[in-house]
mmCIF file of C-alpha atoms and ligand atoms in Angstrom:
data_model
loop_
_atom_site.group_PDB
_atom_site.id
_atom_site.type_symbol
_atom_site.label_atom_id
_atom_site.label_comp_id
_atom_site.label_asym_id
_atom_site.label_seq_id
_atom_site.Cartn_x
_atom_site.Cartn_y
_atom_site.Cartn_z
ATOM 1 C CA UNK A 552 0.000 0.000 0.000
ATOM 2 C CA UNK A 553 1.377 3.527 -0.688
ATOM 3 C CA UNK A 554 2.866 5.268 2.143
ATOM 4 C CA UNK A 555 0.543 8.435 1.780
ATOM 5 C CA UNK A 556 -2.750 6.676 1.848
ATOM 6 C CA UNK A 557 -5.031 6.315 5.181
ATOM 7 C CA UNK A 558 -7.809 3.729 4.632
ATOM 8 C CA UNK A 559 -10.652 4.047 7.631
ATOM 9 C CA UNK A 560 -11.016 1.707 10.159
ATOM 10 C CA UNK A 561 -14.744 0.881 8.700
ATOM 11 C CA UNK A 562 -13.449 0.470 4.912
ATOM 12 C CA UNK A 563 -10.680 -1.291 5.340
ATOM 13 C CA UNK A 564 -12.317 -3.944 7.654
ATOM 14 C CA UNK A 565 -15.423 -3.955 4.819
ATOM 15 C CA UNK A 566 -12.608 -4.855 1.907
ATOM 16 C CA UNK A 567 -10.648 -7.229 4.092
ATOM 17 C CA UNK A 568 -14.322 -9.257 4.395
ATOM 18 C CA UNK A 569 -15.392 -8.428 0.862
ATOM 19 C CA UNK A 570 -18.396 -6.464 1.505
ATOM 20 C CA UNK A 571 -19.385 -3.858 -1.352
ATOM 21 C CA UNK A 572 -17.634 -0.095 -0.460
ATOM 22 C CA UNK A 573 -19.172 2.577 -2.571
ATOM 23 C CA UNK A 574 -16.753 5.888 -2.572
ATOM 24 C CA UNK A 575 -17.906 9.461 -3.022
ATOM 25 C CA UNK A 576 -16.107 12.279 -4.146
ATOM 26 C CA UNK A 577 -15.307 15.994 -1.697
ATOM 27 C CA UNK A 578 -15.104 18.328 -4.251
ATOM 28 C CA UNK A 579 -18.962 18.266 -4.682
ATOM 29 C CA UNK A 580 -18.860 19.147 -1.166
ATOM 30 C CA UNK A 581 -16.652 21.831 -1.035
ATOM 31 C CA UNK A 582 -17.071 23.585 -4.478
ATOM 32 C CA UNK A 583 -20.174 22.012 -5.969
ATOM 33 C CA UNK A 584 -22.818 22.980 -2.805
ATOM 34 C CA UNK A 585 -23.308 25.801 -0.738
ATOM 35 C CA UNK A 586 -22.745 25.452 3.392
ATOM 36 C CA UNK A 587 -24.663 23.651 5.407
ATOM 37 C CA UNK A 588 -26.358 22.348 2.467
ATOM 38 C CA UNK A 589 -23.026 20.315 1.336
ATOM 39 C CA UNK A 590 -22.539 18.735 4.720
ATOM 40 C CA UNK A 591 -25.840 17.648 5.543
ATOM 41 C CA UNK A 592 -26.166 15.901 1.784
ATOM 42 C CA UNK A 593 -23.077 14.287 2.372
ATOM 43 C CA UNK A 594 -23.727 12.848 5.871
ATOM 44 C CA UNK A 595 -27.487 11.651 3.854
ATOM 45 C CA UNK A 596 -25.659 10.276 0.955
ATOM 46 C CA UNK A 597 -23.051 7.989 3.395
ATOM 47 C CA UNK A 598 -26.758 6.821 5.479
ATOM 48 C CA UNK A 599 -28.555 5.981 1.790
ATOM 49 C CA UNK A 600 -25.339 3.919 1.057
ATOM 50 C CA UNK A 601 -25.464 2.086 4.429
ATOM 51 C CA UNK A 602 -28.952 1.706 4.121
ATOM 52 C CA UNK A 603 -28.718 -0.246 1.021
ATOM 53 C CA UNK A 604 -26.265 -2.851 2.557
ATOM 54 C CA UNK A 605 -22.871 -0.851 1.658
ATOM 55 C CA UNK A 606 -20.078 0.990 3.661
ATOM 56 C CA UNK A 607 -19.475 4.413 2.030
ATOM 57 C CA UNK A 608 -16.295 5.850 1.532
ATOM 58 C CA UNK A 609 -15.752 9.640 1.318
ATOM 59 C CA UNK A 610 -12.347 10.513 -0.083
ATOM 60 C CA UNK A 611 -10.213 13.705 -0.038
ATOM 61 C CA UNK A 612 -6.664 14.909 0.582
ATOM 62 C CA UNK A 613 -6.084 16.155 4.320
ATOM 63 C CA UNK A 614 -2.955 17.205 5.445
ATOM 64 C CA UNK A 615 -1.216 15.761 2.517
ATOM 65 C CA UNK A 616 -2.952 12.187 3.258
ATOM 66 C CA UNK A 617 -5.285 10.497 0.739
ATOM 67 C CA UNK A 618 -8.043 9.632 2.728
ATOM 68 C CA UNK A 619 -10.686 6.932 2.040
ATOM 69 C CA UNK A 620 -13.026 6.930 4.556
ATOM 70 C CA UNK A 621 -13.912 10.450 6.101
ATOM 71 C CA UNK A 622 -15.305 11.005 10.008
ATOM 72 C CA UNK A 623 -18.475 13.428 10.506
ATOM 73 C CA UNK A 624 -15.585 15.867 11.573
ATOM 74 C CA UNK A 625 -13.808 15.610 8.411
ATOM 75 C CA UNK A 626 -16.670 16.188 6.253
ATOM 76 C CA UNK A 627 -17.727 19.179 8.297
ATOM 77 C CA UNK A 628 -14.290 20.910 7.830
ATOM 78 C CA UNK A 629 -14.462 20.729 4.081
ATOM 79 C CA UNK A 630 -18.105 21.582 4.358
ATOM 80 C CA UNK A 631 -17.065 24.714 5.819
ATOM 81 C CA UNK A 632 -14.145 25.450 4.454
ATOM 82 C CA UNK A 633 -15.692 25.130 1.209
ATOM 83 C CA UNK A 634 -14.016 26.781 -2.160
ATOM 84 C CA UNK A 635 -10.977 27.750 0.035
ATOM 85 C CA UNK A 636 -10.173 23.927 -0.402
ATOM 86 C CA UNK A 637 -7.584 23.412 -3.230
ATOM 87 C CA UNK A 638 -9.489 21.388 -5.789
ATOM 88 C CA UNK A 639 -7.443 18.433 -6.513
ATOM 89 C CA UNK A 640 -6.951 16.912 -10.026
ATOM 90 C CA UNK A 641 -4.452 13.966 -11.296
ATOM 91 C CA UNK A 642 -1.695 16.985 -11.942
ATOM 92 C CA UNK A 643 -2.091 18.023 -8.671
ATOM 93 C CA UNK A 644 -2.065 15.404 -6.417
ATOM 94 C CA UNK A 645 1.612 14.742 -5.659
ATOM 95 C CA UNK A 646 2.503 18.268 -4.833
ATOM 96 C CA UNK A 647 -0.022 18.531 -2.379
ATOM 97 C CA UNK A 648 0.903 15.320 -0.740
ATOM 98 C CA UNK A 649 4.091 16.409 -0.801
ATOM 99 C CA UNK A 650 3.348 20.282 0.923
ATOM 100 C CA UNK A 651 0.988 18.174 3.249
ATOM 101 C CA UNK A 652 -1.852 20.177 2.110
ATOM 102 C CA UNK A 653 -5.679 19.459 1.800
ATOM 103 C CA UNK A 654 -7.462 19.088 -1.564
ATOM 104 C CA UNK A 655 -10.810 18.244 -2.838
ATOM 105 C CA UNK A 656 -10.991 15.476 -4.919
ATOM 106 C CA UNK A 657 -12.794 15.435 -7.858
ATOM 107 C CA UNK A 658 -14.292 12.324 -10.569
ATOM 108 C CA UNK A 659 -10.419 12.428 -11.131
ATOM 109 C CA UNK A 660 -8.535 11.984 -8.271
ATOM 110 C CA UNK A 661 -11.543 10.378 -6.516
ATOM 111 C CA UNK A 662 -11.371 7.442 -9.095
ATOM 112 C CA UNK A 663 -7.118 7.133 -8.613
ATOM 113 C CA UNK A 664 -7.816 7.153 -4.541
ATOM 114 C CA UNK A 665 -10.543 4.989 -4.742
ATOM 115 C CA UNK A 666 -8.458 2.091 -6.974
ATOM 116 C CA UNK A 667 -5.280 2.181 -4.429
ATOM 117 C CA UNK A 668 -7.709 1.226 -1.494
ATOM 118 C CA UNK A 669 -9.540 -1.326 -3.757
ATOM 119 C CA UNK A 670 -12.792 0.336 -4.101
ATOM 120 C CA UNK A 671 -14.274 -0.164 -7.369
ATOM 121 C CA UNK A 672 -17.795 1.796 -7.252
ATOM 122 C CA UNK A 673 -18.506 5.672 -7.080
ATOM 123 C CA UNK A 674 -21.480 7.745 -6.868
ATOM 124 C CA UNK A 675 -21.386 11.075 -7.961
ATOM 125 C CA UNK A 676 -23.644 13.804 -9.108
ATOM 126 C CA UNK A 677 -22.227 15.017 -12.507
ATOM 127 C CA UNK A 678 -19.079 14.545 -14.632
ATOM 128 C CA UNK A 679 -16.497 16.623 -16.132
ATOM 129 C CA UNK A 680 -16.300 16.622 -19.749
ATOM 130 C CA UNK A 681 -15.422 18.421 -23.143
ATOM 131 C CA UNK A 682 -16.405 22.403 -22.696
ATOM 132 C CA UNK A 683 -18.925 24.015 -25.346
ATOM 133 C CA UNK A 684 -15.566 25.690 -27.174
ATOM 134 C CA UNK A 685 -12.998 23.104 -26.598
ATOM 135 C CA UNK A 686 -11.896 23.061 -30.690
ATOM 136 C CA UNK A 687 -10.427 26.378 -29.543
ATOM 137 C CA UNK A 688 -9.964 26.081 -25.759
ATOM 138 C CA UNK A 689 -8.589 22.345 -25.489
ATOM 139 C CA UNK A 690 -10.435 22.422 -22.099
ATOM 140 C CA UNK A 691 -11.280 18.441 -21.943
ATOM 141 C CA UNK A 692 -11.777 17.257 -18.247
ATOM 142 C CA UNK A 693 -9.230 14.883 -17.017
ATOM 143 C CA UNK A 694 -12.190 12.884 -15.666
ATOM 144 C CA UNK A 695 -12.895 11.960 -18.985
ATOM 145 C CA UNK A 696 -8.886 9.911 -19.396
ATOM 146 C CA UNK A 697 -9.235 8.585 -15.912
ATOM 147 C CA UNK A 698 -12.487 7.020 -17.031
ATOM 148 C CA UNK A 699 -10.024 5.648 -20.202
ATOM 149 C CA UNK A 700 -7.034 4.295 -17.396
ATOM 150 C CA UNK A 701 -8.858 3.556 -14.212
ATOM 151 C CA UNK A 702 -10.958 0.594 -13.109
ATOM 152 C CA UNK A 703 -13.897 1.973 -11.182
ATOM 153 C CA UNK A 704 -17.210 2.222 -12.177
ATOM 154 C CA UNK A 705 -18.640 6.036 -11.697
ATOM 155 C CA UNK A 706 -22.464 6.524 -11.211
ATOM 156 C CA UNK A 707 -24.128 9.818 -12.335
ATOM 157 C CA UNK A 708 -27.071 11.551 -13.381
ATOM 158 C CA UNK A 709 -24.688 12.387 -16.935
ATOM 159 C CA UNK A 710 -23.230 15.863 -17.349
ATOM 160 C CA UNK A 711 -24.167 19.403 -17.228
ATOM 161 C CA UNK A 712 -25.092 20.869 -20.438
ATOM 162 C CA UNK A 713 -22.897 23.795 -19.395
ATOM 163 C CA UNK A 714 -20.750 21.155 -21.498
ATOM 164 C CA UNK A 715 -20.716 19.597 -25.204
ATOM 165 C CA UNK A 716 -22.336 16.270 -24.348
ATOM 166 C CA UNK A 717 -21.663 15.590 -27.975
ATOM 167 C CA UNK A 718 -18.161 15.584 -27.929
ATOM 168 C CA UNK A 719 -18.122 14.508 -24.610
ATOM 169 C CA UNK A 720 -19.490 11.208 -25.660
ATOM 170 C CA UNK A 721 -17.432 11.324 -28.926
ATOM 171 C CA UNK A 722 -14.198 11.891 -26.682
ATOM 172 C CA UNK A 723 -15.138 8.544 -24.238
ATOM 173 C CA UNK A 724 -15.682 6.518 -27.688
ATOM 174 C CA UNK A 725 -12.069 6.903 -28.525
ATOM 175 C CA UNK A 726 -10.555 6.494 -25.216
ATOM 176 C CA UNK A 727 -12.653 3.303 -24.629
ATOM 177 C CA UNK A 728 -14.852 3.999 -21.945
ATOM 178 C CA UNK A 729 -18.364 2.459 -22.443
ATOM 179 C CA UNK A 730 -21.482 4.335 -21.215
ATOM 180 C CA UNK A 731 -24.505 2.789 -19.824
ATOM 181 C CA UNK A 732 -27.996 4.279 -19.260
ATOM 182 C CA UNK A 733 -29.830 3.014 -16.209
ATOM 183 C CA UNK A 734 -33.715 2.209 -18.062
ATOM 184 C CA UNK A 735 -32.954 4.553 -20.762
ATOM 185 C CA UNK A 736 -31.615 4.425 -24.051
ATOM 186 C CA UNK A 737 -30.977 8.000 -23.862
ATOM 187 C CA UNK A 738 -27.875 10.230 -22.348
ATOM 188 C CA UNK A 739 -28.949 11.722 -19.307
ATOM 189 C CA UNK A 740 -28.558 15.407 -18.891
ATOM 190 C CA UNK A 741 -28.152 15.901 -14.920
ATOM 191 C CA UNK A 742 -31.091 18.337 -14.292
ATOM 192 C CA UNK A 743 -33.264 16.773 -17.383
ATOM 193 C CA UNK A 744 -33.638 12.907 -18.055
ATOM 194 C CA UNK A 745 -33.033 14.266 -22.041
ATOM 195 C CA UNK A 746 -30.234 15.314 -24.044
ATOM 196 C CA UNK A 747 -31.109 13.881 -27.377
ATOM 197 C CA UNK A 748 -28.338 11.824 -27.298
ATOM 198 C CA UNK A 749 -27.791 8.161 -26.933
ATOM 199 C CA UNK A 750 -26.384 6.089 -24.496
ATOM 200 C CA UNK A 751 -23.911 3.031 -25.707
ATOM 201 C CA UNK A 752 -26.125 0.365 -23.655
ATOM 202 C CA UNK A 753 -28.913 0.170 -21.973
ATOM 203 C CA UNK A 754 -29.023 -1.511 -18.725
ATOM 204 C CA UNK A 755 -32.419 -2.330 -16.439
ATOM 205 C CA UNK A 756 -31.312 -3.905 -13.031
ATOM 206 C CA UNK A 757 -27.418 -3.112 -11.145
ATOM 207 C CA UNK A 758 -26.765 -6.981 -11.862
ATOM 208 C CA UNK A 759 -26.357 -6.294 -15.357
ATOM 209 C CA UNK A 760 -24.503 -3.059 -14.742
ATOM 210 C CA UNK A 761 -22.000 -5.558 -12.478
ATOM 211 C CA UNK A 762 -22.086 -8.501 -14.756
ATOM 212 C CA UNK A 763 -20.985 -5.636 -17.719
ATOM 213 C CA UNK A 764 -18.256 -4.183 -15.137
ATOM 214 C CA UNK A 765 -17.161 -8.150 -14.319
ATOM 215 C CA UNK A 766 -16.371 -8.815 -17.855
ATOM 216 C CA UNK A 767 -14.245 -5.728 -18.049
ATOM 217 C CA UNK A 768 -12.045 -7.095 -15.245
ATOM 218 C CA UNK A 769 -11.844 -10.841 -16.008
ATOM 219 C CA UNK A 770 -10.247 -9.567 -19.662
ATOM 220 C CA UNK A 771 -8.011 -7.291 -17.919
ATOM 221 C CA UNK A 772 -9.507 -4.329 -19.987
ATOM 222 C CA UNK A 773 -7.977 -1.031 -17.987
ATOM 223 C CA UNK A 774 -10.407 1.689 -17.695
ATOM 224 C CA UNK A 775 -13.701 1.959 -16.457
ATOM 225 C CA UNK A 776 -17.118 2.459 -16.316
ATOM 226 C CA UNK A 777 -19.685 5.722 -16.839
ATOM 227 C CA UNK A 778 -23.608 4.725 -15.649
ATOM 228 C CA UNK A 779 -25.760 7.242 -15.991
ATOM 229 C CA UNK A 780 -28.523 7.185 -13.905
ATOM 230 C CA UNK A 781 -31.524 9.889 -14.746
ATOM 231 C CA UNK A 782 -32.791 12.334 -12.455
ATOM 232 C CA UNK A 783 -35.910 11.286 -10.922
ATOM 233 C CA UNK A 784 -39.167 12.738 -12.810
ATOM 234 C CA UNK A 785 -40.522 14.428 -10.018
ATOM 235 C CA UNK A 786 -37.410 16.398 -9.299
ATOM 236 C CA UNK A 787 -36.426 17.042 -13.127
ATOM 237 C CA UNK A 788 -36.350 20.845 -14.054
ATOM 238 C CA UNK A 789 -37.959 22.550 -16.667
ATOM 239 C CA UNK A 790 -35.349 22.529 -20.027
ATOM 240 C CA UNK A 791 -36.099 25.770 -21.025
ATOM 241 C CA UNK A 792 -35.371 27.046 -17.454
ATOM 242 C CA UNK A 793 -32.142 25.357 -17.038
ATOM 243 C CA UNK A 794 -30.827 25.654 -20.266
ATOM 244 C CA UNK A 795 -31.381 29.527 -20.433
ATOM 245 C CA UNK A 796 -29.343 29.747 -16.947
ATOM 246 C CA UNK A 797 -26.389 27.535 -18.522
ATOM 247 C CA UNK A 798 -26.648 29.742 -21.692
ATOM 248 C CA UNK A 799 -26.469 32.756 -19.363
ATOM 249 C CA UNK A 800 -23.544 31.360 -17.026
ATOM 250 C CA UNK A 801 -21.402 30.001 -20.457
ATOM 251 C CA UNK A 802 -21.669 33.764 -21.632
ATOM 252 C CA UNK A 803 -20.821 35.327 -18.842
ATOM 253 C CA UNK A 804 -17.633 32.977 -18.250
ATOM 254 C CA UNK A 805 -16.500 33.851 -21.907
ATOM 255 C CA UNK A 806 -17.003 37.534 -20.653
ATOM 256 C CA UNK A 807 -14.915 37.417 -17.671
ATOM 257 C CA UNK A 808 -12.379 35.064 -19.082
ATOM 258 C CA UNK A 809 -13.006 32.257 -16.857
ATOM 259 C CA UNK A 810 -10.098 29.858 -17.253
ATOM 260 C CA UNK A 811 -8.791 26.252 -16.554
ATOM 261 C CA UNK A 812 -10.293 24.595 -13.054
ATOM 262 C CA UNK A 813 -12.358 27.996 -12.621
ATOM 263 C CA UNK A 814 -14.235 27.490 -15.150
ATOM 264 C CA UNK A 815 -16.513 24.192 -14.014
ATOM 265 C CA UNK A 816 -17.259 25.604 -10.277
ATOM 266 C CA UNK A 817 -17.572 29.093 -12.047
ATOM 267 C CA UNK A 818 -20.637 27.923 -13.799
ATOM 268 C CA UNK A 819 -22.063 25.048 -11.119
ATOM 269 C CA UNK A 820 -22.161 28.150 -8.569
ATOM 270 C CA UNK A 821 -24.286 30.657 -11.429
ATOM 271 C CA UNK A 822 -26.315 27.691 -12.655
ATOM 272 C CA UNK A 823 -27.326 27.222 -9.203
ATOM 273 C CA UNK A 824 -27.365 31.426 -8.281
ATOM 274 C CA UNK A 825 -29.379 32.012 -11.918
ATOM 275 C CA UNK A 826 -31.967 29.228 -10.674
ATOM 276 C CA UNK A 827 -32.427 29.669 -7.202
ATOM 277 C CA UNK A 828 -32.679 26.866 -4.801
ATOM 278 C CA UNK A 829 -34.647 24.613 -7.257
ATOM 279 C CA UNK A 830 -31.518 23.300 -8.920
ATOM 280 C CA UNK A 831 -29.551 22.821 -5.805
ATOM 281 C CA UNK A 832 -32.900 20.756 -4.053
ATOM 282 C CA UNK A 833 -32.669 19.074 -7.513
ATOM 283 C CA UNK A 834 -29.047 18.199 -7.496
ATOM 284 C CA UNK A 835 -29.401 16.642 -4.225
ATOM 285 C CA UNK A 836 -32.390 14.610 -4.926
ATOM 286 C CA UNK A 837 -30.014 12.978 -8.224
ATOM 287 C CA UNK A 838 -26.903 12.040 -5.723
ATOM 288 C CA UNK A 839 -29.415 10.369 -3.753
ATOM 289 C CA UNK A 840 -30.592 8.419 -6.492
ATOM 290 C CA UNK A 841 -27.172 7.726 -7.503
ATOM 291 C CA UNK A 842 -26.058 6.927 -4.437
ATOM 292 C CA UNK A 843 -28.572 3.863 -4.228
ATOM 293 C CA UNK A 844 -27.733 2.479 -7.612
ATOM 294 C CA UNK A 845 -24.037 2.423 -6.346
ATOM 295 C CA UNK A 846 -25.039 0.308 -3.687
ATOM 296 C CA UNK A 847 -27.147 -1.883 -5.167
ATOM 297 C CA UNK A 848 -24.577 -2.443 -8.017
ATOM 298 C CA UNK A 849 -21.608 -3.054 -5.390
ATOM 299 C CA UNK A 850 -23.359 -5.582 -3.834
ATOM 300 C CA UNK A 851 -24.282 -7.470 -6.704
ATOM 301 C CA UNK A 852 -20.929 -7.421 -8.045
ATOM 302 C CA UNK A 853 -19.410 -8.468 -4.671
ATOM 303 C CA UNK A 854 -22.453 -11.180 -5.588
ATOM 304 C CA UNK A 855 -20.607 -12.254 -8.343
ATOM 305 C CA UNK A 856 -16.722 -12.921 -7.079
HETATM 306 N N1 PSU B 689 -20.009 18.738 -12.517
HETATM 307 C C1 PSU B 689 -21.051 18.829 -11.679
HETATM 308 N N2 PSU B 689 -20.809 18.887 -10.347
HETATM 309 C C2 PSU B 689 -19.534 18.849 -9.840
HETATM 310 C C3 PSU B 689 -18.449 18.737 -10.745
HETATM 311 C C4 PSU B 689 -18.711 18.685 -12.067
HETATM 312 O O1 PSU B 689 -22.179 18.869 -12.127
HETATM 313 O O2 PSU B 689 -19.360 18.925 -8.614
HETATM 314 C C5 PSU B 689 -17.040 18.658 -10.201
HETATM 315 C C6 PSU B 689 -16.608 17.184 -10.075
HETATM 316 O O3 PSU B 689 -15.737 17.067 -8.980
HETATM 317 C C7 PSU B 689 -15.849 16.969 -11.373
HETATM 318 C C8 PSU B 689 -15.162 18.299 -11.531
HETATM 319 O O4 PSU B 689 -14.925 15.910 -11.335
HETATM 320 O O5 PSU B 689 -16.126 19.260 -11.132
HETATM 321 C C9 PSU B 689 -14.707 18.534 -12.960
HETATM 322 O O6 PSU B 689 -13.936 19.691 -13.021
HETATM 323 P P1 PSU B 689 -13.185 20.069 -14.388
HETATM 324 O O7 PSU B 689 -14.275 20.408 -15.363
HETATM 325 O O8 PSU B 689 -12.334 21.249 -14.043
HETATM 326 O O9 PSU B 689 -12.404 18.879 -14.794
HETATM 327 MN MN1 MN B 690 -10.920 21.972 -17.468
#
């Protein structure tokens, strides 16, 4: 194990007796929802997973430790803390071990902390992906090549169209990564269930979604897995709302010149101004819903070994 990794008492005795671990990533706590919000939907999310027979694991950087497996405390303080909190991605990760500084890990650096404990399933809300712009900008997420490299499966509700979903999709074709769609044949768009897009398969029940995952490891495929799980119905948002506020926030980044790892909590923070609380009761209703799936999915794949 590497030296600058701390497992948690209650994860590491789960993967020593092979029960299903589902991790979660901090940065949607400290950048992606506003305090107290952030801390009590990440204390929920850890109960939902519990309740639906797994141990969650909450991972960040503290003190220049990876940590898998947070404490109430631990959540709180990056709760709090909030955008202060360095947010972590693959390029960043060894200097801030190194410093002994804190970081907030994102679909990134979540997935790389998650595979050196041994966790293969995350629940998240949304991904990063390829920016509206990126023929000029280059601005592809690096969520999108740990997807490509890293074998942990990564639940969401899709990706904000404050991105190309297009070329998102087009970019996880070539890198390998195959995307699922939880009883839909179509992409998910976090706040809508529609995006006119498709999905590569469509899966019905978290045993398939393991049995597909399974198959990956036996062949020693690297990479892993994007399920995307749509919002539920009743907590969906209006397109035309949401997709005027993501017009609105994309135009106003351009304005100011929003650049590089600004640019994703830029627009997550005026989505979420531009809308008022309906998108923020919305995006925690979706990491709920995620968070279940993950379970579910963990435990039948721990089913299957
Ligand atoms: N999209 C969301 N909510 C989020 C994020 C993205 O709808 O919280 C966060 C995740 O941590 C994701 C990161 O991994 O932003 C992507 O940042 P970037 O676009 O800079 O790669
Ligand atoms: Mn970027």
């Amino acid at each position: 194990m590497n030296q600058y990794l701390d497992i948690s008492a209650e994860v590491k005795e789960a993967l020593g007796q092979g029960r299903p671990v589902v991790a979660l990533e901090s940065t949607i706590i400290s950048h992606g929802m506003p305090y107290r919000k952030n801390v009590e939907t990440a204390l929920n999310v850890e109960n939902i997973i519990r309740e639906n027979g797994a141990v969650p694991a909450t991972i960040a950087i503290i003190g220049g430790r990876l940590k898998c497996g947070l404490t109430p405390d631990e959540i709180e303080y990056f709760g709090k803390k909030g955008r202060d909190i360095a947010k972590a991605s693959r390029r960043d990760i060894a200097a801030l071990c190194a410093r002994g500084e804190d970081g907030a890990t994102t679909v990134t650096t979540t997935m790389m902390i998650a595979h050196m404990a041994g966790v293969r399933f995350f629940a998240t809300g949304g991904i990063g992906g390829v920016h509206r712009g990126a023929e000029k900008t280059m601005d592809i997420s690096a969520d999108l090549e740990e997807l490509a490299h890293t074998p942990v499966t990564v639940i969401c509700a899709g990706a904000k169209a404050i991105l190309d979903l297009g070329l998102t999709l087009e970019y996880l074709e070539t890198r390998g990564v195959p995307v699922l769609g939880y009883r839909t044949e179509e992409l998910p768009a976090f706040y809508s269930r529609h995006s006119g897009l498709k999905v590569d398969y469509r899966v019905d029940s978290p045993e398939e979604i393991a049995s597909i995952f399974y198959a990956q490891q036996q062949m020693g495929l690297k990479g892993g897995m994007l399920v995307t799980n749509p919002i539920p119905e009743e907590y969906a948002m209006d397109d035309t709302v949401i997709n005027r506020a993501i017009d609105q926030a994309v135009a106003e980044s351009v304005e100011q010149r929003i650049q590089g790892k600004e640019i994703t909590p830029f627009l997550l923070a005026r989505v979420a101004e531009l809308t008022g609380g309906d998108s923020l009761e919305s995006n925690i209703r979706l990491v709920y819903n995620n968070a279940r799936l993950a379970s579910q999915t963990a435990c039948a794949y721990q089913a299957m070994l």
